[in-house]
mmCIF file of C-alpha atoms in Angstrom:
data_model
loop_
_atom_site.group_PDB
_atom_site.id
_atom_site.type_symbol
_atom_site.label_atom_id
_atom_site.label_comp_id
_atom_site.label_asym_id
_atom_site.label_seq_id
_atom_site.Cartn_x
_atom_site.Cartn_y
_atom_site.Cartn_z
ATOM 1 C CA UNK A 28 20.135 34.763 23.380
ATOM 2 C CA UNK A 29 17.253 32.959 25.062
ATOM 3 C CA UNK A 30 14.063 32.201 23.173
ATOM 4 C CA UNK A 31 10.584 31.437 24.499
ATOM 5 C CA UNK A 32 10.617 27.883 25.797
ATOM 6 C CA UNK A 33 8.343 26.382 23.145
ATOM 7 C CA UNK A 34 8.680 25.010 19.632
ATOM 8 C CA UNK A 35 6.252 27.547 18.173
ATOM 9 C CA UNK A 36 5.593 31.148 19.184
ATOM 10 C CA UNK A 37 4.235 34.380 17.746
ATOM 11 C CA UNK A 38 5.801 37.814 17.495
ATOM 12 C CA UNK A 39 3.564 38.881 20.394
ATOM 13 C CA UNK A 40 4.934 35.968 22.453
ATOM 14 C CA UNK A 41 8.497 37.038 21.640
ATOM 15 C CA UNK A 42 7.855 40.656 22.609
ATOM 16 C CA UNK A 43 6.218 39.559 25.877
ATOM 17 C CA UNK A 44 9.274 37.365 26.518
ATOM 18 C CA UNK A 45 11.503 40.443 26.234
ATOM 19 C CA UNK A 46 12.769 40.255 22.674
ATOM 20 C CA UNK A 47 12.631 43.172 20.271
ATOM 21 C CA UNK A 48 12.033 43.240 16.524
ATOM 22 C CA UNK A 49 15.769 43.885 16.080
ATOM 23 C CA UNK A 50 16.477 40.768 18.139
ATOM 24 C CA UNK A 51 14.150 38.734 15.952
ATOM 25 C CA UNK A 52 15.829 39.974 12.763
ATOM 26 C CA UNK A 53 19.262 39.192 14.197
ATOM 27 C CA UNK A 54 18.223 35.696 15.286
ATOM 28 C CA UNK A 55 16.829 35.024 11.822
ATOM 29 C CA UNK A 56 20.111 36.100 10.203
ATOM 30 C CA UNK A 57 22.138 33.780 12.426
ATOM 31 C CA UNK A 58 19.805 30.844 11.824
ATOM 32 C CA UNK A 59 18.784 30.589 15.475
ATOM 33 C CA UNK A 60 15.222 31.416 14.486
ATOM 34 C CA UNK A 61 13.099 30.324 11.519
ATOM 35 C CA UNK A 62 9.984 32.032 10.204
ATOM 36 C CA UNK A 63 7.208 29.500 9.785
ATOM 37 C CA UNK A 64 4.935 32.108 8.252
ATOM 38 C CA UNK A 65 4.629 35.853 8.879
ATOM 39 C CA UNK A 66 4.332 36.449 12.604
ATOM 40 C CA UNK A 67 5.054 32.842 13.636
ATOM 41 C CA UNK A 68 8.487 31.577 14.651
ATOM 42 C CA UNK A 69 10.203 28.266 15.353
ATOM 43 C CA UNK A 70 13.681 27.820 16.889
ATOM 44 C CA UNK A 71 16.171 27.082 14.102
ATOM 45 C CA UNK A 72 17.296 23.802 15.667
ATOM 46 C CA UNK A 73 13.689 22.589 15.871
ATOM 47 C CA UNK A 74 13.043 23.397 12.219
ATOM 48 C CA UNK A 75 16.255 21.751 11.045
ATOM 49 C CA UNK A 76 15.545 18.493 12.855
ATOM 50 C CA UNK A 77 11.819 18.344 12.037
ATOM 51 C CA UNK A 78 10.533 15.762 9.571
ATOM 52 C CA UNK A 79 8.200 16.887 6.755
ATOM 53 C CA UNK A 80 5.151 15.781 8.765
ATOM 54 C CA UNK A 81 6.434 17.573 11.879
ATOM 55 C CA UNK A 82 6.911 20.771 9.876
ATOM 56 C CA UNK A 83 3.395 20.416 8.524
ATOM 57 C CA UNK A 84 2.083 19.965 12.064
ATOM 58 C CA UNK A 85 3.859 23.130 13.199
ATOM 59 C CA UNK A 86 2.332 25.060 10.302
ATOM 60 C CA UNK A 87 -1.091 23.601 11.089
ATOM 61 C CA UNK A 88 -0.786 24.647 14.739
ATOM 62 C CA UNK A 89 0.095 28.183 13.665
ATOM 63 C CA UNK A 90 -3.126 28.431 11.662
ATOM 64 C CA UNK A 91 -5.184 27.019 14.510
ATOM 65 C CA UNK A 92 -3.755 29.685 16.814
ATOM 66 C CA UNK A 93 -5.200 32.407 14.571
ATOM 67 C CA UNK A 94 -8.335 30.574 13.376
ATOM 68 C CA UNK A 95 -11.843 31.511 14.503
ATOM 69 C CA UNK A 96 -13.779 29.060 16.624
ATOM 70 C CA UNK A 97 -15.280 26.291 14.537
ATOM 71 C CA UNK A 98 -12.442 25.721 12.083
ATOM 72 C CA UNK A 99 -10.795 22.292 12.339
ATOM 73 C CA UNK A 100 -7.913 20.491 10.683
ATOM 74 C CA UNK A 101 -9.091 18.208 7.873
ATOM 75 C CA UNK A 102 -7.809 16.083 4.994
ATOM 76 C CA UNK A 103 -4.058 15.345 5.239
ATOM 77 C CA UNK A 104 -3.592 17.769 8.166
ATOM 78 C CA UNK A 105 -6.132 15.833 10.219
ATOM 79 C CA UNK A 106 -4.610 12.518 9.102
ATOM 80 C CA UNK A 107 -1.244 13.639 10.495
ATOM 81 C CA UNK A 108 -2.873 14.640 13.776
ATOM 82 C CA UNK A 109 -4.475 11.187 13.941
ATOM 83 C CA UNK A 110 -1.097 9.545 13.273
ATOM 84 C CA UNK A 111 -2.141 7.805 10.048
ATOM 85 C CA UNK A 112 0.247 6.837 7.254
ATOM 86 C CA UNK A 113 0.153 9.538 4.586
ATOM 87 C CA UNK A 114 2.102 8.010 1.706
ATOM 88 C CA UNK A 115 2.736 10.617 -1.031
ATOM 89 C CA UNK A 116 0.026 13.002 0.149
ATOM 90 C CA UNK A 117 1.170 16.597 -0.507
ATOM 91 C CA UNK A 118 2.278 18.451 2.629
ATOM 92 C CA UNK A 119 2.787 21.942 1.206
ATOM 93 C CA UNK A 120 -0.595 23.259 2.391
ATOM 94 C CA UNK A 121 -2.509 22.995 5.634
ATOM 95 C CA UNK A 122 -6.100 21.826 5.153
ATOM 96 C CA UNK A 123 -8.879 23.168 7.346
ATOM 97 C CA UNK A 124 -12.661 22.973 7.172
ATOM 98 C CA UNK A 125 -14.992 25.571 8.664
ATOM 99 C CA UNK A 126 -18.313 23.803 8.154
ATOM 100 C CA UNK A 127 -19.952 26.589 6.172
ATOM 101 C CA UNK A 128 -21.259 25.550 2.788
ATOM 102 C CA UNK A 129 -19.569 28.029 0.449
ATOM 103 C CA UNK A 130 -16.520 28.147 -1.817
ATOM 104 C CA UNK A 131 -13.176 27.026 -0.466
ATOM 105 C CA UNK A 132 -10.457 29.634 0.090
ATOM 106 C CA UNK A 133 -6.947 28.897 -1.142
ATOM 107 C CA UNK A 134 -3.815 30.611 0.129
ATOM 108 C CA UNK A 135 -0.147 29.786 -0.557
ATOM 109 C CA UNK A 136 0.129 27.698 2.633
ATOM 110 C CA UNK A 137 -3.477 26.845 3.494
ATOM 111 C CA UNK A 138 -6.743 25.632 1.992
ATOM 112 C CA UNK A 139 -9.919 26.452 3.923
ATOM 113 C CA UNK A 140 -12.578 24.020 2.712
ATOM 114 C CA UNK A 141 -16.159 25.218 2.515
ATOM 115 C CA UNK A 142 -18.131 22.035 3.053
ATOM 116 C CA UNK A 143 -20.794 21.154 5.578
ATOM 117 C CA UNK A 144 -19.365 19.706 8.772
ATOM 118 C CA UNK A 145 -21.778 18.113 11.201
ATOM 119 C CA UNK A 146 -21.149 18.219 14.936
ATOM 120 C CA UNK A 147 -20.655 14.441 14.883
ATOM 121 C CA UNK A 148 -17.873 14.876 12.302
ATOM 122 C CA UNK A 149 -15.775 17.021 14.648
ATOM 123 C CA UNK A 150 -13.541 15.867 17.463
ATOM 124 C CA UNK A 151 -10.214 16.646 19.133
ATOM 125 C CA UNK A 152 -6.887 14.806 19.258
ATOM 126 C CA UNK A 153 -4.633 15.899 22.113
ATOM 127 C CA UNK A 154 -6.601 19.119 22.269
ATOM 128 C CA UNK A 155 -6.328 19.744 18.516
ATOM 129 C CA UNK A 156 -9.663 20.199 16.697
ATOM 130 C CA UNK A 157 -9.908 17.802 13.746
ATOM 131 C CA UNK A 158 -12.414 16.026 11.572
ATOM 132 C CA UNK A 159 -13.269 12.528 12.776
ATOM 133 C CA UNK A 160 -11.193 9.663 11.444
ATOM 134 C CA UNK A 161 -13.925 8.489 9.057
ATOM 135 C CA UNK A 162 -14.628 12.010 7.726
ATOM 136 C CA UNK A 163 -10.876 12.551 7.309
ATOM 137 C CA UNK A 164 -10.462 9.386 5.246
ATOM 138 C CA UNK A 165 -13.443 10.140 2.999
ATOM 139 C CA UNK A 166 -12.248 13.729 2.419
ATOM 140 C CA UNK A 167 -8.850 12.385 1.355
ATOM 141 C CA UNK A 168 -10.476 9.719 -0.814
ATOM 142 C CA UNK A 169 -12.537 12.399 -2.603
ATOM 143 C CA UNK A 170 -9.500 14.529 -3.399
ATOM 144 C CA UNK A 171 -6.636 12.091 -3.927
ATOM 145 C CA UNK A 172 -5.783 9.001 -5.953
ATOM 146 C CA UNK A 173 -7.330 5.676 -4.999
ATOM 147 C CA UNK A 174 -3.927 4.188 -4.133
ATOM 148 C CA UNK A 175 -2.987 7.032 -1.777
ATOM 149 C CA UNK A 176 -6.421 7.027 -0.191
ATOM 150 C CA UNK A 177 -6.329 3.273 0.405
ATOM 151 C CA UNK A 178 -2.920 3.552 2.080
ATOM 152 C CA UNK A 179 -4.170 6.119 4.586
ATOM 153 C CA UNK A 180 -7.522 4.357 4.975
ATOM 154 C CA UNK A 181 -5.835 1.035 5.734
ATOM 155 C CA UNK A 182 -3.768 2.806 8.367
ATOM 156 C CA UNK A 183 -6.881 4.312 9.947
ATOM 157 C CA UNK A 184 -8.651 0.945 10.078
ATOM 158 C CA UNK A 185 -5.541 -0.762 11.434
ATOM 159 C CA UNK A 186 -5.256 1.805 14.214
ATOM 160 C CA UNK A 187 -8.813 1.130 15.396
ATOM 161 C CA UNK A 188 -9.779 4.817 15.176
ATOM 162 C CA UNK A 189 -12.476 3.978 12.645
ATOM 163 C CA UNK A 190 -14.206 0.968 11.129
ATOM 164 C CA UNK A 191 -15.992 -0.025 7.936
ATOM 165 C CA UNK A 192 -19.407 1.015 9.257
ATOM 166 C CA UNK A 193 -18.176 4.520 10.129
ATOM 167 C CA UNK A 194 -16.544 4.843 6.709
ATOM 168 C CA UNK A 195 -19.755 3.770 4.974
ATOM 169 C CA UNK A 196 -21.702 6.365 6.961
ATOM 170 C CA UNK A 197 -19.154 9.057 6.060
ATOM 171 C CA UNK A 198 -19.369 8.136 2.379
ATOM 172 C CA UNK A 199 -23.155 8.394 2.493
ATOM 173 C CA UNK A 200 -22.948 11.805 4.184
ATOM 174 C CA UNK A 201 -20.657 13.017 1.371
ATOM 175 C CA UNK A 202 -22.800 11.602 -1.449
ATOM 176 C CA UNK A 203 -23.361 14.997 -3.121
ATOM 177 C CA UNK A 204 -19.765 16.213 -2.869
ATOM 178 C CA UNK A 205 -17.141 16.348 -5.595
ATOM 179 C CA UNK A 206 -15.125 13.161 -5.943
ATOM 180 C CA UNK A 207 -17.598 10.889 -4.172
ATOM 181 C CA UNK A 208 -17.385 8.157 -6.846
ATOM 182 C CA UNK A 209 -13.620 7.851 -6.317
ATOM 183 C CA UNK A 210 -14.185 7.874 -2.564
ATOM 184 C CA UNK A 211 -16.680 5.013 -2.783
ATOM 185 C CA UNK A 212 -14.229 2.897 -4.762
ATOM 186 C CA UNK A 213 -11.315 3.674 -2.431
ATOM 187 C CA UNK A 214 -13.329 2.885 0.709
ATOM 188 C CA UNK A 215 -14.497 -0.412 -0.795
ATOM 189 C CA UNK A 216 -10.844 -1.440 -1.191
ATOM 190 C CA UNK A 217 -9.634 -0.488 2.302
ATOM 191 C CA UNK A 218 -8.630 -3.161 4.790
ATOM 192 C CA UNK A 219 -7.284 -3.025 8.315
ATOM 193 C CA UNK A 220 -5.419 -6.267 7.666
ATOM 194 C CA UNK A 221 -2.673 -4.545 5.657
ATOM 195 C CA UNK A 222 0.021 -3.689 8.180
ATOM 196 C CA UNK A 223 2.086 -1.165 6.230
ATOM 197 C CA UNK A 224 2.013 1.175 3.265
ATOM 198 C CA UNK A 225 4.050 -1.392 1.343
ATOM 199 C CA UNK A 226 1.422 -4.067 1.941
ATOM 200 C CA UNK A 227 -1.371 -1.655 0.989
ATOM 201 C CA UNK A 228 0.383 -0.684 -2.229
ATOM 202 C CA UNK A 229 1.052 -4.338 -2.998
ATOM 203 C CA UNK A 230 -2.625 -5.149 -2.520
ATOM 204 C CA UNK A 231 -3.609 -2.333 -4.873
ATOM 205 C CA UNK A 232 -1.097 -3.570 -7.432
ATOM 206 C CA UNK A 233 -2.574 -7.058 -7.251
ATOM 207 C CA UNK A 234 -5.944 -5.491 -8.151
ATOM 208 C CA UNK A 235 -4.469 -4.394 -11.496
ATOM 209 C CA UNK A 236 -2.661 -7.660 -12.303
ATOM 210 C CA UNK A 237 -4.143 -10.985 -13.439
ATOM 211 C CA UNK A 238 -3.500 -12.544 -10.045
ATOM 212 C CA UNK A 239 -5.844 -14.404 -7.696
ATOM 213 C CA UNK A 240 -6.950 -12.580 -4.556
ATOM 214 C CA UNK A 241 -4.705 -13.559 -1.625
ATOM 215 C CA UNK A 242 -5.591 -14.000 2.029
ATOM 216 C CA UNK A 243 -4.016 -11.278 4.183
ATOM 217 C CA UNK A 244 -1.805 -11.738 7.237
ATOM 218 C CA UNK A 245 -2.307 -15.419 7.900
ATOM 219 C CA UNK A 246 -0.809 -17.350 10.837
ATOM 220 C CA UNK A 247 0.931 -20.497 9.560
ATOM 221 C CA UNK A 248 1.519 -23.640 11.656
ATOM 222 C CA UNK A 249 3.514 -26.785 10.912
ATOM 223 C CA UNK A 250 2.193 -30.334 10.900
ATOM 224 C CA UNK A 251 2.706 -30.672 14.659
ATOM 225 C CA UNK A 252 0.711 -27.512 15.423
ATOM 226 C CA UNK A 253 3.781 -25.349 16.093
ATOM 227 C CA UNK A 254 3.532 -21.713 15.030
ATOM 228 C CA UNK A 255 5.881 -20.957 12.133
ATOM 229 C CA UNK A 256 5.120 -17.356 11.229
ATOM 230 C CA UNK A 257 2.661 -14.731 10.147
ATOM 231 C CA UNK A 258 2.796 -14.076 6.402
ATOM 232 C CA UNK A 259 1.719 -10.986 4.455
ATOM 233 C CA UNK A 260 -0.108 -12.659 1.564
ATOM 234 C CA UNK A 261 -1.218 -16.262 1.163
ATOM 235 C CA UNK A 262 -2.279 -17.612 -2.233
ATOM 236 C CA UNK A 263 -3.379 -20.808 -0.557
ATOM 237 C CA UNK A 264 -4.908 -22.553 -3.560
ATOM 238 C CA UNK A 265 -1.636 -22.063 -5.426
ATOM 239 C CA UNK A 266 0.635 -22.998 -2.459
ATOM 240 C CA UNK A 267 2.420 -19.615 -2.683
ATOM 241 C CA UNK A 268 3.252 -17.094 0.050
ATOM 242 C CA UNK A 269 3.988 -13.443 -0.741
ATOM 243 C CA UNK A 270 6.117 -11.231 1.512
ATOM 244 C CA UNK A 271 6.716 -7.489 1.150
ATOM 245 C CA UNK A 272 10.117 -6.375 2.474
ATOM 246 C CA UNK A 273 10.103 -2.820 3.812
ATOM 247 C CA UNK A 274 13.292 -0.795 4.185
ATOM 248 C CA UNK A 275 13.342 -1.061 7.984
ATOM 249 C CA UNK A 276 11.981 -4.579 8.323
ATOM 250 C CA UNK A 277 15.388 -6.107 9.096
ATOM 251 C CA UNK A 278 17.157 -3.582 11.284
ATOM 252 C CA UNK A 279 19.584 -6.044 12.874
ATOM 253 C CA UNK A 280 21.505 -9.192 12.005
ATOM 254 C CA UNK A 281 19.466 -11.107 14.581
ATOM 255 C CA UNK A 282 16.195 -10.113 12.939
ATOM 256 C CA UNK A 283 17.568 -11.039 9.525
ATOM 257 C CA UNK A 284 18.656 -14.494 10.738
ATOM 258 C CA UNK A 285 15.281 -15.068 12.428
ATOM 259 C CA UNK A 286 13.510 -14.179 9.194
ATOM 260 C CA UNK A 287 15.719 -16.540 7.190
ATOM 261 C CA UNK A 288 14.948 -19.365 9.629
ATOM 262 C CA UNK A 289 11.215 -18.599 9.405
ATOM 263 C CA UNK A 290 11.301 -18.659 5.614
ATOM 264 C CA UNK A 291 13.263 -21.933 5.572
ATOM 265 C CA UNK A 292 10.574 -23.513 7.771
ATOM 266 C CA UNK A 293 7.823 -22.247 5.450
ATOM 267 C CA UNK A 294 9.608 -23.742 2.449
ATOM 268 C CA UNK A 295 10.106 -27.013 4.333
ATOM 269 C CA UNK A 296 6.339 -27.206 4.790
ATOM 270 C CA UNK A 297 5.936 -27.028 1.042
ATOM 271 C CA UNK A 298 5.183 -23.342 0.485
ATOM 272 C CA UNK A 299 6.816 -21.413 -2.380
ATOM 273 C CA UNK A 300 7.802 -17.928 -1.133
ATOM 274 C CA UNK A 301 7.959 -14.781 -3.274
ATOM 275 C CA UNK A 302 9.535 -11.618 -1.852
ATOM 276 C CA UNK A 303 9.533 -8.089 -3.215
ATOM 277 C CA UNK A 304 10.398 -4.558 -2.089
ATOM 278 C CA UNK A 305 9.612 -0.922 -2.872
ATOM 279 C CA UNK A 306 11.540 -0.955 -6.166
ATOM 280 C CA UNK A 307 9.623 -4.012 -7.371
ATOM 281 C CA UNK A 308 6.314 -2.172 -6.942
ATOM 282 C CA UNK A 309 7.424 0.142 -9.745
ATOM 283 C CA UNK A 310 7.847 -2.794 -12.170
ATOM 284 C CA UNK A 311 4.509 -4.654 -12.119
ATOM 285 C CA UNK A 312 5.255 -6.816 -15.164
ATOM 286 C CA UNK A 313 8.446 -8.202 -13.638
ATOM 287 C CA UNK A 314 6.647 -8.914 -10.359
ATOM 288 C CA UNK A 315 3.832 -10.652 -12.244
ATOM 289 C CA UNK A 316 6.367 -12.892 -14.010
ATOM 290 C CA UNK A 317 7.870 -13.858 -10.662
ATOM 291 C CA UNK A 318 4.458 -14.861 -9.345
ATOM 292 C CA UNK A 319 3.658 -16.818 -12.493
ATOM 293 C CA UNK A 320 6.953 -18.705 -12.149
ATOM 294 C CA UNK A 321 6.192 -19.363 -8.473
ATOM 295 C CA UNK A 322 2.714 -20.709 -9.313
ATOM 296 C CA UNK A 323 4.256 -22.996 -11.930
ATOM 297 C CA UNK A 324 6.847 -24.342 -9.465
ATOM 298 C CA UNK A 325 4.240 -24.846 -6.750
ATOM 299 C CA UNK A 326 1.866 -26.691 -9.102
ATOM 300 C CA UNK A 327 4.200 -29.700 -9.080
ATOM 301 C CA UNK A 328 4.477 -29.819 -5.294
ATOM 302 C CA UNK A 329 2.244 -31.656 -2.811
ATOM 303 C CA UNK A 330 -0.153 -29.692 -0.605
ATOM 304 C CA UNK A 331 1.846 -27.898 2.130
ATOM 305 C CA UNK A 332 1.824 -29.538 5.541
ATOM 306 C CA UNK A 333 0.229 -27.884 8.539
ATOM 307 C CA UNK A 334 -2.527 -25.334 8.858
ATOM 308 C CA UNK A 335 -3.144 -21.588 8.618
ATOM 309 C CA UNK A 336 -5.719 -19.106 9.903
ATOM 310 C CA UNK A 337 -6.382 -15.394 10.215
ATOM 311 C CA UNK A 338 -5.572 -15.173 13.913
ATOM 312 C CA UNK A 339 -3.119 -16.587 16.437
ATOM 313 C CA UNK A 340 -4.645 -19.521 18.300
ATOM 314 C CA UNK A 341 -3.735 -21.159 21.580
ATOM 315 C CA UNK A 342 -2.664 -24.807 21.520
ATOM 316 C CA UNK A 343 -6.060 -26.036 22.686
ATOM 317 C CA UNK A 344 -7.781 -24.096 19.879
ATOM 318 C CA UNK A 345 -5.782 -25.664 17.063
ATOM 319 C CA UNK A 346 -7.336 -28.337 14.871
ATOM 320 C CA UNK A 347 -5.987 -31.851 15.106
ATOM 321 C CA UNK A 348 -2.974 -32.550 12.937
ATOM 322 C CA UNK A 349 -2.217 -35.800 11.201
#
């Protein structure tokens, strides 16, 4: 039986398409149709293949379809619309803000936040009404852990949809709201130079360990001025490089071999390289010991050859090499 040619439709849409309530019940029994929430349907195949964020987006769209003018997606729902990383942010409820300063309304699948929303804090993404990137990040930072907030904030800065000035303005605008102290701390720790959730989490872990502050995403050159590689973390005074290995970083044998060659060249220059992955982030003491051992090994080595900087330079921009 044919369904409306869309990934989300209402009962009224189905009736207009020619389906009856009996048809809808039958399609639900066979699994060809899924109920997103009362009165809103998604083809079964779409629901089965949807990721958690895609399911959240479908639910968010269903609430926007029935929302009065002025309500916008906010918090994690807006972050998804923006395309930001949302590491460990709960997806069970859609978050919306209506801009009226009275108590929030909680429902099983939605939270309607009652906080002031200025015109300049509203925008649209692909036609979807949302809070601006900066307002979204500060709302998340007020209501989530610092680590989670920094992960999404780093993603927002990296994407170019916001910057530190906009975040500072958003923090100031929220100065009387619940959770603003946590938001201030989280925003102060955000950096667009972290290129993944793993790097953001690593940076936050370093904040809790007795480790020196590393330089982020440095471009390393050899003694002849040839580019060797971009590294995640550079403890330059200690002659140590840190690299976070994500699950999908090496998705082919060719990539793996290229990475091995790059690391061999870094070691040849005199750098000591420490690698870690997601599991290592859950064992901070073990990771700290590995860094301490690396610092000890590097202390007996000469200063690494070559040069490094925070951006890729053309040959005529490089310093002279001895």
